[in-house]
PDB file of C-alpha atoms in Angstrom:
ATOM      1  CA  UNK A 218      -2.768 -18.027   7.176  1.00 48.00           C
ATOM      2  CA  UNK A 219      -3.454 -21.530   8.322  1.00 52.00           C
ATOM      3  CA  UNK A 220      -1.378 -24.664   8.287  1.00 51.00           C
ATOM      4  CA  UNK A 221      -2.840 -25.752   4.938  1.00 53.00           C
ATOM      5  CA  UNK A 222      -1.653 -22.479   3.373  1.00 57.00           C
ATOM      6  CA  UNK A 223       1.892 -23.188   4.575  1.00 65.00           C
ATOM      7  CA  UNK A 224       1.798 -26.638   2.956  1.00 70.00           C
ATOM      8  CA  UNK A 225       1.056 -25.173  -0.490  1.00 80.00           C
ATOM      9  CA  UNK A 226       3.568 -26.293  -3.091  1.00 89.00           C
ATOM     10  CA  UNK A 227       2.462 -23.679  -5.635  1.00 92.00           C
ATOM     11  CA  UNK A 228       1.284 -20.097  -5.157  1.00 93.00           C
ATOM     12  CA  UNK A 229       0.570 -17.209  -7.501  1.00 96.00           C
ATOM     13  CA  UNK A 230      -0.245 -13.617  -6.778  1.00 97.00           C
ATOM     14  CA  UNK A 231      -3.201 -11.935  -8.474  1.00 96.00           C
ATOM     15  CA  UNK A 232      -5.410  -8.879  -8.016  1.00 94.00           C
ATOM     16  CA  UNK A 233      -8.314 -10.827  -6.527  1.00 93.00           C
ATOM     17  CA  UNK A 234      -6.467 -13.291  -4.280  1.00 92.00           C
ATOM     18  CA  UNK A 235      -8.406 -13.909  -1.039  1.00 92.00           C
ATOM     19  CA  UNK A 236      -5.209 -13.402   0.963  1.00 92.00           C
ATOM     20  CA  UNK A 237      -4.086  -9.755   0.757  1.00 92.00           C
ATOM     21  CA  UNK A 238      -0.443 -10.828   1.161  1.00 93.00           C
ATOM     22  CA  UNK A 239      -0.788 -12.565  -2.221  1.00 95.00           C
ATOM     23  CA  UNK A 240      -2.487  -9.723  -4.086  1.00 97.00           C
ATOM     24  CA  UNK A 241      -0.645  -8.041  -6.956  1.00 97.00           C
ATOM     25  CA  UNK A 242       1.298  -4.910  -6.020  1.00 97.00           C
ATOM     26  CA  UNK A 243       1.542  -1.865  -8.280  1.00 97.00           C
ATOM     27  CA  UNK A 244       4.491   0.513  -8.036  1.00 96.00           C
ATOM     28  CA  UNK A 245       5.485   3.845  -9.558  1.00 95.00           C
ATOM     29  CA  UNK A 246       8.636   2.707 -11.347  1.00 93.00           C
ATOM     30  CA  UNK A 247       9.757   1.468 -14.727  1.00 92.00           C
ATOM     31  CA  UNK A 248       9.801  -2.267 -15.313  1.00 92.00           C
ATOM     32  CA  UNK A 249      13.488  -2.033 -16.292  1.00 93.00           C
ATOM     33  CA  UNK A 250      14.450  -0.359 -12.992  1.00 94.00           C
ATOM     34  CA  UNK A 251      12.488  -2.926 -11.016  1.00 95.00           C
ATOM     35  CA  UNK A 252      14.069  -5.878 -12.858  1.00 96.00           C
ATOM     36  CA  UNK A 253      17.554  -4.534 -12.197  1.00 95.00           C
ATOM     37  CA  UNK A 254      16.824  -3.875  -8.541  1.00 97.00           C
ATOM     38  CA  UNK A 255      15.222  -7.310  -8.033  1.00 97.00           C
ATOM     39  CA  UNK A 256      18.185  -9.048  -9.655  1.00 97.00           C
ATOM     40  CA  UNK A 257      20.492  -7.485  -7.065  1.00 97.00           C
ATOM     41  CA  UNK A 258      18.088  -8.170  -4.189  1.00 97.00           C
ATOM     42  CA  UNK A 259      17.734 -11.839  -5.129  1.00 97.00           C
ATOM     43  CA  UNK A 260      21.502 -12.278  -5.225  1.00 97.00           C
ATOM     44  CA  UNK A 261      21.831 -10.389  -1.930  1.00 96.00           C
ATOM     45  CA  UNK A 262      19.399 -12.917  -0.398  1.00 95.00           C
ATOM     46  CA  UNK A 263      21.634 -15.808  -1.492  1.00 95.00           C
ATOM     47  CA  UNK A 264      19.312 -16.985  -4.245  1.00 96.00           C
ATOM     48  CA  UNK A 265      20.220 -17.519  -7.904  1.00 97.00           C
ATOM     49  CA  UNK A 266      18.864 -15.622 -10.897  1.00 97.00           C
ATOM     50  CA  UNK A 267      18.308 -18.122 -13.703  1.00 97.00           C
ATOM     51  CA  UNK A 268      17.069 -15.882 -16.485  1.00 97.00           C
ATOM     52  CA  UNK A 269      15.962 -12.326 -17.135  1.00 96.00           C
ATOM     53  CA  UNK A 270      13.817 -11.484 -20.144  1.00 96.00           C
ATOM     54  CA  UNK A 271      13.468  -7.709 -20.123  1.00 94.00           C
ATOM     55  CA  UNK A 272      11.211  -7.743 -23.213  1.00 93.00           C
ATOM     56  CA  UNK A 273       8.680  -9.959 -21.439  1.00 95.00           C
ATOM     57  CA  UNK A 274       9.287  -8.443 -18.008  1.00 95.00           C
ATOM     58  CA  UNK A 275      10.224 -11.773 -16.446  1.00 97.00           C
ATOM     59  CA  UNK A 276      12.829 -12.814 -13.931  1.00 98.00           C
ATOM     60  CA  UNK A 277      13.282 -16.498 -13.094  1.00 98.00           C
ATOM     61  CA  UNK A 278      15.126 -17.420  -9.893  1.00 97.00           C
ATOM     62  CA  UNK A 279      15.717 -20.276  -7.471  1.00 96.00           C
ATOM     63  CA  UNK A 280      16.091 -20.647  -3.743  1.00 94.00           C
ATOM     64  CA  UNK A 281      16.801 -23.659  -1.579  1.00 92.00           C
ATOM     65  CA  UNK A 282      14.145 -26.228  -2.505  1.00 91.00           C
ATOM     66  CA  UNK A 283      11.954 -23.877  -4.533  1.00 94.00           C
ATOM     67  CA  UNK A 284      11.862 -21.798  -7.708  1.00 96.00           C
ATOM     68  CA  UNK A 285      10.093 -18.628  -8.706  1.00 97.00           C
ATOM     69  CA  UNK A 286       9.100 -16.350 -11.534  1.00 98.00           C
ATOM     70  CA  UNK A 287       8.509 -12.629 -11.142  1.00 98.00           C
ATOM     71  CA  UNK A 288       6.461 -10.924 -13.850  1.00 98.00           C
ATOM     72  CA  UNK A 289       6.643  -7.143 -14.146  1.00 97.00           C
ATOM     73  CA  UNK A 290       4.264  -5.298 -16.479  1.00 95.00           C
ATOM     74  CA  UNK A 291       3.801  -1.555 -16.928  1.00 91.00           C
ATOM     75  CA  UNK A 292       0.015  -1.226 -17.034  1.00 90.00           C
ATOM     76  CA  UNK A 293      -0.783   2.483 -17.220  1.00 81.00           C
ATOM     77  CA  UNK A 294       0.406   5.973 -16.389  1.00 72.00           C
ATOM     78  CA  UNK A 295       3.041   5.367 -13.758  1.00 80.00           C
ATOM     79  CA  UNK A 296       1.804   2.003 -12.482  1.00 91.00           C
ATOM     80  CA  UNK A 297       3.806  -1.179 -12.882  1.00 95.00           C
ATOM     81  CA  UNK A 298       2.364  -4.526 -11.725  1.00 97.00           C
ATOM     82  CA  UNK A 299       4.554  -7.092  -9.959  1.00 98.00           C
ATOM     83  CA  UNK A 300       3.353 -10.696  -9.685  1.00 98.00           C
ATOM     84  CA  UNK A 301       5.013 -13.825  -8.295  1.00 98.00           C
ATOM     85  CA  UNK A 302       4.659 -17.517  -9.089  1.00 97.00           C
ATOM     86  CA  UNK A 303       6.516 -19.829  -6.688  1.00 97.00           C
ATOM     87  CA  UNK A 304       6.804 -23.621  -6.668  1.00 95.00           C
ATOM     88  CA  UNK A 305       8.212 -26.125  -4.224  1.00 91.00           C
ATOM     89  CA  UNK A 306       8.643 -29.845  -4.966  1.00 84.00           C
ATOM     90  CA  UNK A 307       8.363 -31.047  -1.371  1.00 79.00           C
ATOM     91  CA  UNK A 308       5.272 -30.689   0.818  1.00 74.00           C
ATOM     92  CA  UNK A 309       7.441 -29.275   3.599  1.00 75.00           C
ATOM     93  CA  UNK A 310       9.981 -26.531   3.127  1.00 76.00           C
ATOM     94  CA  UNK A 311      10.171 -22.799   2.711  1.00 82.00           C
ATOM     95  CA  UNK A 312       6.940 -20.861   3.357  1.00 89.00           C
ATOM     96  CA  UNK A 313       6.223 -19.593  -0.158  1.00 93.00           C
ATOM     97  CA  UNK A 314       3.857 -16.832   0.953  1.00 92.00           C
ATOM     98  CA  UNK A 315       6.560 -15.577   3.343  1.00 93.00           C
ATOM     99  CA  UNK A 316       8.967 -15.290   0.396  1.00 95.00           C
ATOM    100  CA  UNK A 317       6.414 -13.243  -1.564  1.00 96.00           C
ATOM    101  CA  UNK A 318       5.753 -11.062   1.473  1.00 96.00           C
ATOM    102  CA  UNK A 319       9.490 -10.470   1.945  1.00 96.00           C
ATOM    103  CA  UNK A 320       9.956  -9.291  -1.635  1.00 97.00           C
ATOM    104  CA  UNK A 321       6.825  -7.113  -1.635  1.00 97.00           C
ATOM    105  CA  UNK A 322       7.995  -5.419   1.582  1.00 97.00           C
ATOM    106  CA  UNK A 323      11.448  -4.810   0.095  1.00 97.00           C
ATOM    107  CA  UNK A 324       9.923  -3.420  -3.123  1.00 97.00           C
ATOM    108  CA  UNK A 325       7.667  -1.108  -1.111  1.00 96.00           C
ATOM    109  CA  UNK A 326      10.698   0.296   0.717  1.00 97.00           C
ATOM    110  CA  UNK A 327      12.461   0.936  -2.591  1.00 97.00           C
ATOM    111  CA  UNK A 328       9.634   2.104  -4.902  1.00 96.00           C
ATOM    112  CA  UNK A 329       6.423   4.109  -4.285  1.00 95.00           C
ATOM    113  CA  UNK A 330       3.489   1.714  -3.805  1.00 96.00           C
ATOM    114  CA  UNK A 331       0.396   2.738  -5.801  1.00 95.00           C
ATOM    115  CA  UNK A 332      -2.059  -0.144  -5.297  1.00 94.00           C
ATOM    116  CA  UNK A 333      -2.604  -3.549  -3.717  1.00 94.00           C
ATOM    117  CA  UNK A 334      -4.924  -5.685  -5.805  1.00 92.00           C
ATOM    118  CA  UNK A 335      -7.799  -3.466  -6.878  1.00 86.00           C
ATOM    119  CA  UNK A 336      -7.333  -0.953  -4.037  1.00 90.00           C
ATOM    120  CA  UNK A 337      -5.419   2.275  -4.537  1.00 88.00           C
ATOM    121  CA  UNK A 338      -2.967   3.088  -1.752  1.00 85.00           C
ATOM    122  CA  UNK A 339      -3.237   6.573  -0.272  1.00 75.00           C
ATOM    123  CA  UNK A 340      -0.048   8.591  -0.600  1.00 64.00           C
TER     124      UNK A 340
END
């Protein structure tokens, strides 16, 4: 991660992102359980949940100087994808990739990780 990466005002995770930190994570859990857990974790971190749409698998939240959307989709037998979209208005501020990394690490401690991007994780 270089300086230019830290100055990003918008980041999104996806399977094929060049930076592994920003590649989609897949967990063995229901989307409902993950939404509930993330709601509590976000509040525990002092951030605010704006909206939860369980039907769409979306959770919108805000932090100091930035906002985010988490999308959770059950894709196949026991794998649920978790993606982040984060935005910051100012050029300087919170490191958005660090926020994503923090939440992915917390999710991995709570739920069994099945894949990162297109790579299956060995159990």
